[in-house]
Steps between C-alpha positions, in 0.01 A plus 500: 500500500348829405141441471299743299129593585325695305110596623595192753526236246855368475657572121836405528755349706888594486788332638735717683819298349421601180583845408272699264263773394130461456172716413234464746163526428491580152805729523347697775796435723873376486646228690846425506681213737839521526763375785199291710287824503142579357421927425319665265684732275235671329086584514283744306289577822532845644666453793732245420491375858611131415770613357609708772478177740807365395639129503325189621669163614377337765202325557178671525629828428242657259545813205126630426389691225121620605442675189588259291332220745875308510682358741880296512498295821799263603372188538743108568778635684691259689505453896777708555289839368249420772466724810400229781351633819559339832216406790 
């Protein structure tokens, strides 16, 4: 899932299987999920630094939008997108 935060409270929550196209935070920011990937296509902050981060799909990766006090986190991914760590 693509888990939306905006000022840390969670908004919305979108599967990755599903494809689609969704304004964020009052139409502050774009999301779009296509092919198993979370990224933000558009923002009206200056910088446009989220944008610029590109594609999220595994889990725990995180887009943030500080201006606009946002942030897309991966969040259920299966066993197999876990990095394990040997003693």
């Amino acid at each position: 899932y693509a888990v939306v935060r905006v000022n840390g409270a969670e908004v919305a929550r979108y599967s990755l299987s599903q494809e689609g196209e969704y304004p964020l935070n009052g139409g502050t920011n774009i999301l779009k999920i296509q092919d198993g990937a979370a990224y933000l296509t558009d923002a009206d902050c200056p910088d446009r630094l989220c944008v610029k981060q590109g594609k999220i799909r595994y889990n725990g990766q995180t887009i943030t939008c500080l201006p606009n006090r946002l942030t897309v986190t991966i969040s259920g991914g299966s066993q197999s997108d876990v990095d394990l760590v040997a003693k």
